[in-house]
Coordinates of C-alpha atoms in Angstrom, one line a residue:
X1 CA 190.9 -37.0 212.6
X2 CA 187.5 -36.6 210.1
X3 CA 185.5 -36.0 213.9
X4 CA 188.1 -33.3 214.8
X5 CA 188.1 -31.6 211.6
X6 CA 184.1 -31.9 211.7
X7 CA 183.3 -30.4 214.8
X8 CA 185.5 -27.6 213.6
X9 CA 187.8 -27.2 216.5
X10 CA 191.0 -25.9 213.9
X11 CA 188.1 -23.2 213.5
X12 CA 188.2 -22.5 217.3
X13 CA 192.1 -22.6 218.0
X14 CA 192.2 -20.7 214.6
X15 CA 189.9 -17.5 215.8
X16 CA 191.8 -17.7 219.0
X17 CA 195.2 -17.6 217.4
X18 CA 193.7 -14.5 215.5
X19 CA 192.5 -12.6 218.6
X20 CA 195.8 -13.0 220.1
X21 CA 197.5 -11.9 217.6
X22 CA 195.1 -8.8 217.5
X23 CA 195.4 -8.1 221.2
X24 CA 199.0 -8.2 221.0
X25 CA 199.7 -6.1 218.2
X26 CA 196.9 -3.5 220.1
X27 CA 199.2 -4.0 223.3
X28 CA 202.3 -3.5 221.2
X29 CA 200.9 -0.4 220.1
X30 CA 200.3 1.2 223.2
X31 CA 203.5 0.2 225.0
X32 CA 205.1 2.0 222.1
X33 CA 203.1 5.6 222.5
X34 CA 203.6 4.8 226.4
X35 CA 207.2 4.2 226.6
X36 CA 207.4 7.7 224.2
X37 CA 205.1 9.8 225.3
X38 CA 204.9 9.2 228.9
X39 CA 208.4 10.1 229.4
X40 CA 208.7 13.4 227.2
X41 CA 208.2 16.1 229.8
X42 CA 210.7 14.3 232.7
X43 CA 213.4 17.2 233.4
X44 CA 216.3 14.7 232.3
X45 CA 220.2 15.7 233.3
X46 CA 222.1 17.8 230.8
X47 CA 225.9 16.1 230.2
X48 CA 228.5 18.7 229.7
X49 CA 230.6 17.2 227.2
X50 CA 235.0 18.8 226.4
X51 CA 235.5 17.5 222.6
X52 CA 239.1 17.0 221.8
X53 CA 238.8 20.2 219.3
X54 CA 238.7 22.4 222.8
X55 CA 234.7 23.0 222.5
X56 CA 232.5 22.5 225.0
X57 CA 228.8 20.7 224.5
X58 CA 225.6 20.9 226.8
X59 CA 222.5 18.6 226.1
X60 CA 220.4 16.2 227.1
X61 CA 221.4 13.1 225.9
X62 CA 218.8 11.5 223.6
X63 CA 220.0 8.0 222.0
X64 CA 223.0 5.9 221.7
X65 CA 224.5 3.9 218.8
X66 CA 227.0 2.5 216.5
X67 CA 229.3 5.4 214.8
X68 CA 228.5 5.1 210.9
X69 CA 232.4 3.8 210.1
X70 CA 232.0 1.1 213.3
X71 CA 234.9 2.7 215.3
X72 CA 233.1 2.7 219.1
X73 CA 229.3 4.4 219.1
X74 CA 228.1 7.9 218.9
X75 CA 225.0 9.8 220.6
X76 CA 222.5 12.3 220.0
X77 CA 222.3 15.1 221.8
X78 CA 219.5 17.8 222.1
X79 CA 221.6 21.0 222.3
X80 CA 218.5 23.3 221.9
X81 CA 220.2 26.6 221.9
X82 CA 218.2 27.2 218.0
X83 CA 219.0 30.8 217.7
X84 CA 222.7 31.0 217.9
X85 CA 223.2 26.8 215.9
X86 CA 220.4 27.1 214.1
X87 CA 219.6 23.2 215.4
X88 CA 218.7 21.0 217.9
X89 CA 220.2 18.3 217.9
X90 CA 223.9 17.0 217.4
X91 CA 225.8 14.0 216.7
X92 CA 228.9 13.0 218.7
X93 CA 231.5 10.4 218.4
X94 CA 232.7 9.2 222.0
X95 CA 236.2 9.0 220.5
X96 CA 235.5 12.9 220.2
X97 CA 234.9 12.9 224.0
X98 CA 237.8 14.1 225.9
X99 CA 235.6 14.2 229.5
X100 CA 232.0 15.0 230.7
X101 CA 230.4 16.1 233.8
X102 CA 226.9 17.3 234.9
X103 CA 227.5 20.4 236.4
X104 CA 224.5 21.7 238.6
X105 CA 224.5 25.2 238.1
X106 CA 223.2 24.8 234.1
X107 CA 220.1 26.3 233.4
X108 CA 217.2 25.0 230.9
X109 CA 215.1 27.8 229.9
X110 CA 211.7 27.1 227.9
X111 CA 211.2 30.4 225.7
X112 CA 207.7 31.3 223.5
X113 CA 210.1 30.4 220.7
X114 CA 213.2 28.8 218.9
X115 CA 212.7 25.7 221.5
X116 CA 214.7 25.2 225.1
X117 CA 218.4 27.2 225.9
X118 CA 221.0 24.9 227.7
X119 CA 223.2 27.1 229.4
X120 CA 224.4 29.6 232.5
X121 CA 223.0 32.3 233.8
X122 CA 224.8 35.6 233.5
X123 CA 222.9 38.3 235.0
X124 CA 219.6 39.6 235.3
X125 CA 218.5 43.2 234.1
X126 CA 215.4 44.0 236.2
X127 CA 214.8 47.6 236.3
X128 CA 212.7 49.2 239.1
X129 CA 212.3 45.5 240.7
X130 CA 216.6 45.5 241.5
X131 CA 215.6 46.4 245.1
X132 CA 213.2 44.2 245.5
X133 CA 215.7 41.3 244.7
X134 CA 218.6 43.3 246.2
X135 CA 220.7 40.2 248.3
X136 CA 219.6 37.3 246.1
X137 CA 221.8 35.1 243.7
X138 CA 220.8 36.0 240.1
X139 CA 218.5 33.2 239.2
X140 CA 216.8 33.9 242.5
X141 CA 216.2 37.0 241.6
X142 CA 215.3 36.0 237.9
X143 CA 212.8 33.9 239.7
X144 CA 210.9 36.3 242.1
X145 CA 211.0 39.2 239.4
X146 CA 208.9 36.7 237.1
X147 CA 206.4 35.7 240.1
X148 CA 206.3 40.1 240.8
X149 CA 205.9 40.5 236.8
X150 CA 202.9 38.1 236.7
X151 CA 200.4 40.8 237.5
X152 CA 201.4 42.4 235.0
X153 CA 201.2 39.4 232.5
X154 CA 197.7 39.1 233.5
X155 CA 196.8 42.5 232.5
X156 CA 198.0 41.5 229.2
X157 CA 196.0 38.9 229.2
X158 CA 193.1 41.1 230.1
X159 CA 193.3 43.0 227.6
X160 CA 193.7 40.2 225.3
X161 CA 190.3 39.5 225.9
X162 CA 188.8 43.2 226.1
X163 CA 190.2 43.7 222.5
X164 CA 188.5 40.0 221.7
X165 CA 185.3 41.4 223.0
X166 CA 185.6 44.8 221.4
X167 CA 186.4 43.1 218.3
X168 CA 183.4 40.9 218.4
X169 CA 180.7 43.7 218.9
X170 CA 182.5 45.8 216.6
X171 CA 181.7 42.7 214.3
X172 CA 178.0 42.7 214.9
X173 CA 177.9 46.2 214.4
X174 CA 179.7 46.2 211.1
X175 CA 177.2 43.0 209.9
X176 CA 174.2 45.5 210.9
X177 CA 175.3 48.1 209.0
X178 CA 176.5 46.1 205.8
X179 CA 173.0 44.6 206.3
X180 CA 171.0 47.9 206.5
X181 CA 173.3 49.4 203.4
X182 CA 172.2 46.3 201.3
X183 CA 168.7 46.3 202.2
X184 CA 169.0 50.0 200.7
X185 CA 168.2 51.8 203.4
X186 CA 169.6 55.7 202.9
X187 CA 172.8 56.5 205.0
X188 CA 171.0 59.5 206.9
X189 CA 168.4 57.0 208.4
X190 CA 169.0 56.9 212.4
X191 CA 169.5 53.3 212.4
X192 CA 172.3 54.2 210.5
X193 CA 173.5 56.9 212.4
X194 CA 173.2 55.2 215.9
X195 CA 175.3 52.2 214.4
X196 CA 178.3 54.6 212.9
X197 CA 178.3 56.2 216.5
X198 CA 178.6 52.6 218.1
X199 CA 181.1 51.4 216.2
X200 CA 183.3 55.0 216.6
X201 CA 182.8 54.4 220.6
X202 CA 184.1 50.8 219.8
X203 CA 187.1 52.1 217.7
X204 CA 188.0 54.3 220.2
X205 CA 187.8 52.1 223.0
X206 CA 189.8 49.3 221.2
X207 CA 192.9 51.8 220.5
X208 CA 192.3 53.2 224.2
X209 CA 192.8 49.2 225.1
X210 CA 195.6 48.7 222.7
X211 CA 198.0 51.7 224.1
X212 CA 197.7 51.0 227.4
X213 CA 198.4 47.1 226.3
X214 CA 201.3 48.5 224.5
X215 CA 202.5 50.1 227.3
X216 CA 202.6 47.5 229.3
X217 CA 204.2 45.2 226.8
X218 CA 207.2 47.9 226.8
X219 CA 207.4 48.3 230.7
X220 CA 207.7 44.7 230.6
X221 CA 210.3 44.6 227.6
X222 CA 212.8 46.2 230.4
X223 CA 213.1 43.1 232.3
X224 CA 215.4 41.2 230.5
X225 CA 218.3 38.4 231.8
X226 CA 221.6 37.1 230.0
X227 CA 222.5 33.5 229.6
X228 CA 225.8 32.1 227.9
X229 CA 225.7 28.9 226.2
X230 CA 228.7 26.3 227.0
X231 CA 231.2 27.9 224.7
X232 CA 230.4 31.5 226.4
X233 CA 228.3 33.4 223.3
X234 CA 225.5 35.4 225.1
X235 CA 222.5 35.9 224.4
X236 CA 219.5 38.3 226.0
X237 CA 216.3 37.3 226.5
X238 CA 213.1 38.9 227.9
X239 CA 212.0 37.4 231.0
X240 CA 208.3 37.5 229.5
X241 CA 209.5 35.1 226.8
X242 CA 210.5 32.9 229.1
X243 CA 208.1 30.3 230.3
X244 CA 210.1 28.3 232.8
X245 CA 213.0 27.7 233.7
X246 CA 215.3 25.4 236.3
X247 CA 218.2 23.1 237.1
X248 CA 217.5 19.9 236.1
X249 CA 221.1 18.4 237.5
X250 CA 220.3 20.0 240.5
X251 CA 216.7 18.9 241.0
X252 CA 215.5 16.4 243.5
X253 CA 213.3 13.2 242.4
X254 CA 210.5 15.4 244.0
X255 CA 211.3 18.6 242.1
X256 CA 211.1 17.0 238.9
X257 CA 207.7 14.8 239.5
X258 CA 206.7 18.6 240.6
X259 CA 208.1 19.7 237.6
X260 CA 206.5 16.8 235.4
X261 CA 203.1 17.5 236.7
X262 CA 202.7 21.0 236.0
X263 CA 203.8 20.1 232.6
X264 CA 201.0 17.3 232.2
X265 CA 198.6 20.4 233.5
X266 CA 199.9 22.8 230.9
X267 CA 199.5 20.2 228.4
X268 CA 195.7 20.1 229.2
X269 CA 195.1 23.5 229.7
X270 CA 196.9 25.5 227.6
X271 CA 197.2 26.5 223.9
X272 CA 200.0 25.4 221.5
X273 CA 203.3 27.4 220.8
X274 CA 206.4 26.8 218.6
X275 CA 204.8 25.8 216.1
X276 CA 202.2 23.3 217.8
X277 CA 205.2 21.3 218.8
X278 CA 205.5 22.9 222.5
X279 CA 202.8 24.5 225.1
X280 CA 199.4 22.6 225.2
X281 CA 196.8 20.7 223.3
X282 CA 193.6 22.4 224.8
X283 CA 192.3 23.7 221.7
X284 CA 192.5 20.5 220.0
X285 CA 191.2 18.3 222.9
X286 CA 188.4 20.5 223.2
X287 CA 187.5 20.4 218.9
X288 CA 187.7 16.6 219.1
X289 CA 185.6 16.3 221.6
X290 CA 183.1 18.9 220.1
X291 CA 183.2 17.3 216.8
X292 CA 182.3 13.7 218.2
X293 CA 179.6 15.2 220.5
X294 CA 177.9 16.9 217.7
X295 CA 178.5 14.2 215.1
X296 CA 176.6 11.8 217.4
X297 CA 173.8 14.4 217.9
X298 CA 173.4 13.2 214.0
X299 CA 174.4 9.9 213.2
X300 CA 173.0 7.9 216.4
X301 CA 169.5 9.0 215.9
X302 CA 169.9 9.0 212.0
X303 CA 171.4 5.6 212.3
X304 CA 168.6 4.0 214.8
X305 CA 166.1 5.7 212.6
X306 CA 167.2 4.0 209.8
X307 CA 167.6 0.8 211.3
X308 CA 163.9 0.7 212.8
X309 CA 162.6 1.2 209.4
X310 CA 164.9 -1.4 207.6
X311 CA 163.9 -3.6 209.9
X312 CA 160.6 -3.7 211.7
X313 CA 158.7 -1.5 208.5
X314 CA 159.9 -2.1 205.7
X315 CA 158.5 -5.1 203.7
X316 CA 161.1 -7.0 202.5
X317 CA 162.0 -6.8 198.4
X318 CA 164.4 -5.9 195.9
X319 CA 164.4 -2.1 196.9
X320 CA 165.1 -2.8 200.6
X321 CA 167.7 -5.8 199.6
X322 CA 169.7 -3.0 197.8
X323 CA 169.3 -0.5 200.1
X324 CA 170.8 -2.9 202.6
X325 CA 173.6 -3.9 200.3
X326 CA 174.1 -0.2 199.6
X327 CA 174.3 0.6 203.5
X328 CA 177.0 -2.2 204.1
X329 CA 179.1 -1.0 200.8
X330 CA 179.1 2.8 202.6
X331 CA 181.6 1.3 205.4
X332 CA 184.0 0.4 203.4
X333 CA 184.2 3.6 201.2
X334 CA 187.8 5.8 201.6
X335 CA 186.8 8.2 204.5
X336 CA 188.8 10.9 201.9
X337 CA 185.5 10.2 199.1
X338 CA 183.4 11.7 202.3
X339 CA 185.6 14.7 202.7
X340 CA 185.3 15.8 199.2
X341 CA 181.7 15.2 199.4
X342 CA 181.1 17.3 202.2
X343 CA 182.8 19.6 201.0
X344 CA 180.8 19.8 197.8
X345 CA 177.3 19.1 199.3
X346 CA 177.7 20.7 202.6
X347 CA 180.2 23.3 202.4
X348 CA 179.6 24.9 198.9
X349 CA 175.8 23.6 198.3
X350 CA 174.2 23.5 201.9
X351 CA 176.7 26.6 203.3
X352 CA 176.6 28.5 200.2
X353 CA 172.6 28.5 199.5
X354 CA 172.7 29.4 203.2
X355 CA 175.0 32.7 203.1
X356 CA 172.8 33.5 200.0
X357 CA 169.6 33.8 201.9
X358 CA 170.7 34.5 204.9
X359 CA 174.1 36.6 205.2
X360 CA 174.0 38.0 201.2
X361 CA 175.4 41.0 202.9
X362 CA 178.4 39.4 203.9
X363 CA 179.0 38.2 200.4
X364 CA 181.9 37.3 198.9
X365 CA 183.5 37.1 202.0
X366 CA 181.3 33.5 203.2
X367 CA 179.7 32.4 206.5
X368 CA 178.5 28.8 206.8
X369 CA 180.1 28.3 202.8
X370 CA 183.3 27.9 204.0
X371 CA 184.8 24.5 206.7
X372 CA 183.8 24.8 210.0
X373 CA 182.6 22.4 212.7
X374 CA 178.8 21.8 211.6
X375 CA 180.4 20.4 208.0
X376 CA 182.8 18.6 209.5
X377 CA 180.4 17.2 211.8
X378 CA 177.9 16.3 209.1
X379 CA 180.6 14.4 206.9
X380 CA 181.9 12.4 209.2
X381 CA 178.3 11.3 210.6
X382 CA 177.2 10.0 207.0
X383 CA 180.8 8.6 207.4
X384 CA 179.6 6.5 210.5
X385 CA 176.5 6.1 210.4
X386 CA 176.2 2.8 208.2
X387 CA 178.2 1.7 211.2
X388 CA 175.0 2.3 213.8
X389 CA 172.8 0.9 210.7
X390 CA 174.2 -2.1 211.3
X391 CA 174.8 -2.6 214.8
X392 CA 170.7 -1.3 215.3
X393 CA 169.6 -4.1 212.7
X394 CA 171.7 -6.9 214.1
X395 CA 170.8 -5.9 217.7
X396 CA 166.8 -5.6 217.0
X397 CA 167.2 -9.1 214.8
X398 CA 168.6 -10.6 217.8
X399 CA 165.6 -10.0 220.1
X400 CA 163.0 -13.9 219.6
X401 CA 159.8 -12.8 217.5
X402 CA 158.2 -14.8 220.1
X403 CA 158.5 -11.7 222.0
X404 CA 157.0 -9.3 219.7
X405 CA 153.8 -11.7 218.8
X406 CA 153.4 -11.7 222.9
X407 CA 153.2 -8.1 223.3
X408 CA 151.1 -7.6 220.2
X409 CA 148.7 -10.2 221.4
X410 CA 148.4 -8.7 225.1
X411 CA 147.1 -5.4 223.2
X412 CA 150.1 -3.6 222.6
X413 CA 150.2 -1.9 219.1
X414 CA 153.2 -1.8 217.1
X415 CA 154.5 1.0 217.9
X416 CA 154.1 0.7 221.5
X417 CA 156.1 -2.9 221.0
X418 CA 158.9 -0.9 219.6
X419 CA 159.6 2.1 221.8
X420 CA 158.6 -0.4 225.1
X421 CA 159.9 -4.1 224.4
X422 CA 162.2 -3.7 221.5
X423 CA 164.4 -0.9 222.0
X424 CA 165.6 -1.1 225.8
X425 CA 166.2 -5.0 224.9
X426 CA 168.6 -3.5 221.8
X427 CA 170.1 -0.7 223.6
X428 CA 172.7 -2.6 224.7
X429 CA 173.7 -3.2 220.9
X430 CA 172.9 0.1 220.1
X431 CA 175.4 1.6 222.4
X432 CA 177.7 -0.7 220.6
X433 CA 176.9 0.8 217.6
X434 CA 177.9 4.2 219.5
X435 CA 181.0 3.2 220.6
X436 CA 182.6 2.1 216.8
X437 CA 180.9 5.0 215.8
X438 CA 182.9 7.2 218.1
X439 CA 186.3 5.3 217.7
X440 CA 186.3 6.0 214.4
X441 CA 185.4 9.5 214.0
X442 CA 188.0 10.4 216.4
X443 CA 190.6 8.9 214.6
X444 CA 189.3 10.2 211.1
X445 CA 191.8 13.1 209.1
X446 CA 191.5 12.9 205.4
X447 CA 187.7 13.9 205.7
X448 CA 188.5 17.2 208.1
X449 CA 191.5 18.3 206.6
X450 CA 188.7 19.9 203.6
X451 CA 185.3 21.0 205.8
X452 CA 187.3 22.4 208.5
X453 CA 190.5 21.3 211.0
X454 CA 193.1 23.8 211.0
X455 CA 196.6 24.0 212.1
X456 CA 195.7 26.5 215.0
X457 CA 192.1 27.9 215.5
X458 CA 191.7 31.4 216.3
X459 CA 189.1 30.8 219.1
X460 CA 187.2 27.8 220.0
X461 CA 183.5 26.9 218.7
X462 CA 182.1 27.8 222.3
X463 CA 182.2 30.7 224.2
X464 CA 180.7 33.8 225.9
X465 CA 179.5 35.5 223.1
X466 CA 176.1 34.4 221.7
X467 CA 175.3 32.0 220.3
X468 CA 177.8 30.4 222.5
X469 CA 177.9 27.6 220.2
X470 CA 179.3 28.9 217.1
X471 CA 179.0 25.6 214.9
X472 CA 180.4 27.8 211.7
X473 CA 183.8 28.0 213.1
X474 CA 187.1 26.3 212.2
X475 CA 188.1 24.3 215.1
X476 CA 191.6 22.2 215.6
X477 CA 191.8 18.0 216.0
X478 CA 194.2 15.8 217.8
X479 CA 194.4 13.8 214.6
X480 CA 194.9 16.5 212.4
X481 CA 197.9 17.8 215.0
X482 CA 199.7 14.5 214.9
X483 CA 199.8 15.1 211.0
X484 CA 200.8 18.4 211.1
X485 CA 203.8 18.1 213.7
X486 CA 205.0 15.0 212.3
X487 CA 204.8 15.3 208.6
X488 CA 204.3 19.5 208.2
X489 CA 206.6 21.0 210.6
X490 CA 210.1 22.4 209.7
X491 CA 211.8 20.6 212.1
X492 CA 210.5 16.8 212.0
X493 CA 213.1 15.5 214.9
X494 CA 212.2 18.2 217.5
X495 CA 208.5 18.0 217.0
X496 CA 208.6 14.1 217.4
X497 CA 208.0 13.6 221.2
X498 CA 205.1 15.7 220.5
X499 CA 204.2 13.2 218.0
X500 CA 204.1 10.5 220.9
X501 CA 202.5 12.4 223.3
X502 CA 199.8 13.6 221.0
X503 CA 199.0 10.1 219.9
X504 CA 198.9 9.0 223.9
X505 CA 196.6 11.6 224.2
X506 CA 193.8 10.6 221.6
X507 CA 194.0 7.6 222.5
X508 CA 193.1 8.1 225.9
X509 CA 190.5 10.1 225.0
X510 CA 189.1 7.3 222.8
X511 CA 189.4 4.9 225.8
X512 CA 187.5 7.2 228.0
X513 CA 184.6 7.8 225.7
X514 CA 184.3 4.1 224.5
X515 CA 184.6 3.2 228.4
X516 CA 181.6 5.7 229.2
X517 CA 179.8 4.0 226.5
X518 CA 180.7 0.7 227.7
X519 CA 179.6 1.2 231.3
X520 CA 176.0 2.9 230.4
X521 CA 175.5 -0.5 227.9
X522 CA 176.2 -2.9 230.3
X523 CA 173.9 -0.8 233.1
X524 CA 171.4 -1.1 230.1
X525 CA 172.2 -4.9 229.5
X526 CA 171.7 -6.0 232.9
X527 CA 168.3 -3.6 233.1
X528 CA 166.6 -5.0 229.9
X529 CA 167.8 -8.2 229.1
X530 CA 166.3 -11.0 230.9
X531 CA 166.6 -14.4 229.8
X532 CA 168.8 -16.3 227.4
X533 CA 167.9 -15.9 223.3

């Protein structure tokens, strides 16, 4: 028993126990989000439920469960429907039940707002389009007038972005003139002048763009259909607030894996609505993978910096013991102490001195002194990069000083021992360095929510318009949008499967980025490491 206890294998079985335990709850984890999340945009059947009071109830059933004085169960019910109950979901003892059915001509309607509409459609308004339907049952017809209207919707969105370009020059011109004004130039000067005349041509060109926008916007007011809910109340929508809409009891297994698909795609490509709890997650999957990109544009070379230094320069003493010690106590610091000092250092100090030599002509209204993407990118690399420190040092003290002394005695200076012996053998714990770096940053809030994550960005940090990289702007996060639909929004049960899928998402993203990572370190492994250490 004293040989068993010596050779330490409780030790082994112990650290074994401890990774399984890990792995599991890690599996656990993502089953959860899985089982969630993957099953949030499957068109489920909608029961049609006669209560014993004579109403009638339409919704997709949601849960099951004992009724709260134990007589039988109850279930949930998404009833949508917001505008006319003013909530989505209801209760419903089965004693209540008197029968229910799944009829196949209810509709489920997605709108811009006030979440889905269970119901039947009840005819169709369409204007100058009636002929063109002329012979078609109404949601047919409802159908085709949306495809005709689409045109249309595009020239909305058209304009959209002729007004965003207008905007933006008009912008530039404004900044020019504020500029020339407080360098005291006089306001006959024909700098001046020629920038007044600009931004009047812009002016007028951005009304001429808003009319005919308006226009259109009323021409496609007209087209209108009306649905009533189970209990027969009406109600008229616009068809160009409706984003889809279909049978689900009448669907086919093919339909709805149609169906589910082009959700997935919208989910990926398009911007939030309702709230951030419906439409897409683009904005957000594009800021979090903009803020990691640019946060390892500083913290890996920072970090490996650092690291080279600690290790291969610096003699070792009390100075270099502490700074060590210092470097180690930095990962375990509240990520939140970060976020207030970026916002301090970076945002007010940094941003601030900036605007004051550089845009004092803006001033109050600020231009790198408020949160935007290169502050938030900043904080969270002094956040990660003891991380890289540490990997870098352990990863270059693994390599055999045997190693070293040969290449210095073949000639080699130091230098040349570093950048051609030492660092391709590290890289592979460099990259590892990466990777945690990474994971971490993507999940990070509490530093963001203060040097610049918002709820819903106005445009995204790249575009068309130079710079094209505009590292000043606010941008939106994946981890900031599972906080803001599950703990900010006004209705906490509807926003929930949003919650899930959110949550799937970053994770994914995670996985693909440390999997990247993982591949290029092992390519990198197997091309500089040779021999056993």
């Amino acid at each position: 028993m004293n040989k068993y206890w010596r050779i330490g294998e409780p030790c082994v079985w112990g650290t074994a126990a401890a990774l399984a335990t890990t792995l599991l709850i890690a599996f656990t984890l993502i089953v959860v989000v899985m089982v969630n999340g993957l099953g949030v945009f499957w068109p489920s059947d909608l029961d049609q439920l006669e209560l014993k009071d004579g109403s009638r109830l339409v919704g997709e059933p949601i849960k099951r469960e004992p009724a709260a004085n134990g007589e039988g169960f109850r279930r949930q019910y998404k009833v949508g429907n917001r505008d006319l109950y003013g909530l989505d979901f209801r209760w419903v003892d089965e004693v209540e039940i008197v029968s229910e059915s799944r009829p196949a001509e209810i509709v489920a309607l997605e709108r811009m707002e006030y979440g889905n509409f269970f119901g039947r459609l009840v005819e169709v308004k369409l204007g100058d389009l009636a002929g063109q339907t002329a012979g078609l049952d109404p949601l047919s017809a409802m159908l085709d007038a949306q495809n005709r209207l689409r045109a249309l919707q595009r020239t909305l969105l058209e304009a959209d972005e002729e007004l965003s370009l207008l905007s933006y020059r008009a912008e530039q011109v404004r900044h020019k003139l504020l500029k020339l004004t407080f360098a005291g130039i006089a306001a006959a000067d024909p700098r001046i002048t020629e920038l007044e005349r600009q931004k009047t041509i812009l002016d007028d060109d951005f009304k001429r763009v808003m009319g005919r926008q308006e226009a259109d916007r009323i021409r496609l007011g007209a087209y209108t259909a009306v649905f009533a809910d189970s209990n027969g109340r009406t109600k008229e929508f616009r068809l160009a607030d409706i984003v889809r809409v279909y049978r689900p009891n009448a669907m086919t297994v093919g339909e709805k894996i149609r169906f589910y698909l082009g959700k997935l795609v919208e989910l990926l490509t398009e911007e939030p609505r309702e709230a951030n709890t419906e439409g897409g997650l683009f904005p957000a999957i594009f800021g979090t993978i903009m803020l990691i990109f640019v946060m390892s544009l500083f913290s890996f070379p920072l970090g490996v910096i650092a690291a080279i230094y600690l290790k291969e320069y610096a003699r070792d003493g009390v100075i270099v013991r502490l700074v060590r010690i210092a470097v180690n106590n930095l990962a375990g610091i509240p990520s939140i102490v970060y976020g207030i000092f970026g916002l301090g250092f970076f945002v007010y100090g940094v941003g601030g001195t900036l605007d004051k030599l550089f845009f004092p002509e803006l001033l109050p209204t600020p231009t790198f002194g408020t949160g935007g993407l290169l502050w938030a990118s900043l904080t969270l690399a002094l956040l990660t990069v003891p991380v890289v420190i540490v990997a870098t040092e352990e990863a270059l003290g693994a390599i055999p000083r045997e190693i070293r002394e040969g290449s210095l005695a073949l000639g080699s200076t130091k230098f040349q021992t570093l950048t051609r012996i030492l660092l391709p053998m590290a890289s592979p714990g460099i990259m590892t360095g990466l990777i945690l770096a990474m994971a971490r940053a993507a999940g990070e809030v509490a530093p963001l929510m203060i040097t610049g994550v918002v709820k819903l960005a106005p445009s995204l940090p790249l575009d068309g318009n130079f710079p094209f990289l505009h590292l000043d702007r606010k941008f939106m996060h994946l981890g900031f949008h599972i906080f803001d639909i599950g703990f900010q929004s006004p209705n906490v049960e509807a926003a929930k499967p949003m919650v899930f899928v959110t949550t799937l998402l970053l994770v994914l993203i995670v996985l693909i980025m440390s999997s990247i990572a993982i591949y290029l370190r092992n390519k990198m492994k197997k091309r500089y490491t040779f021999g056993t250490f």
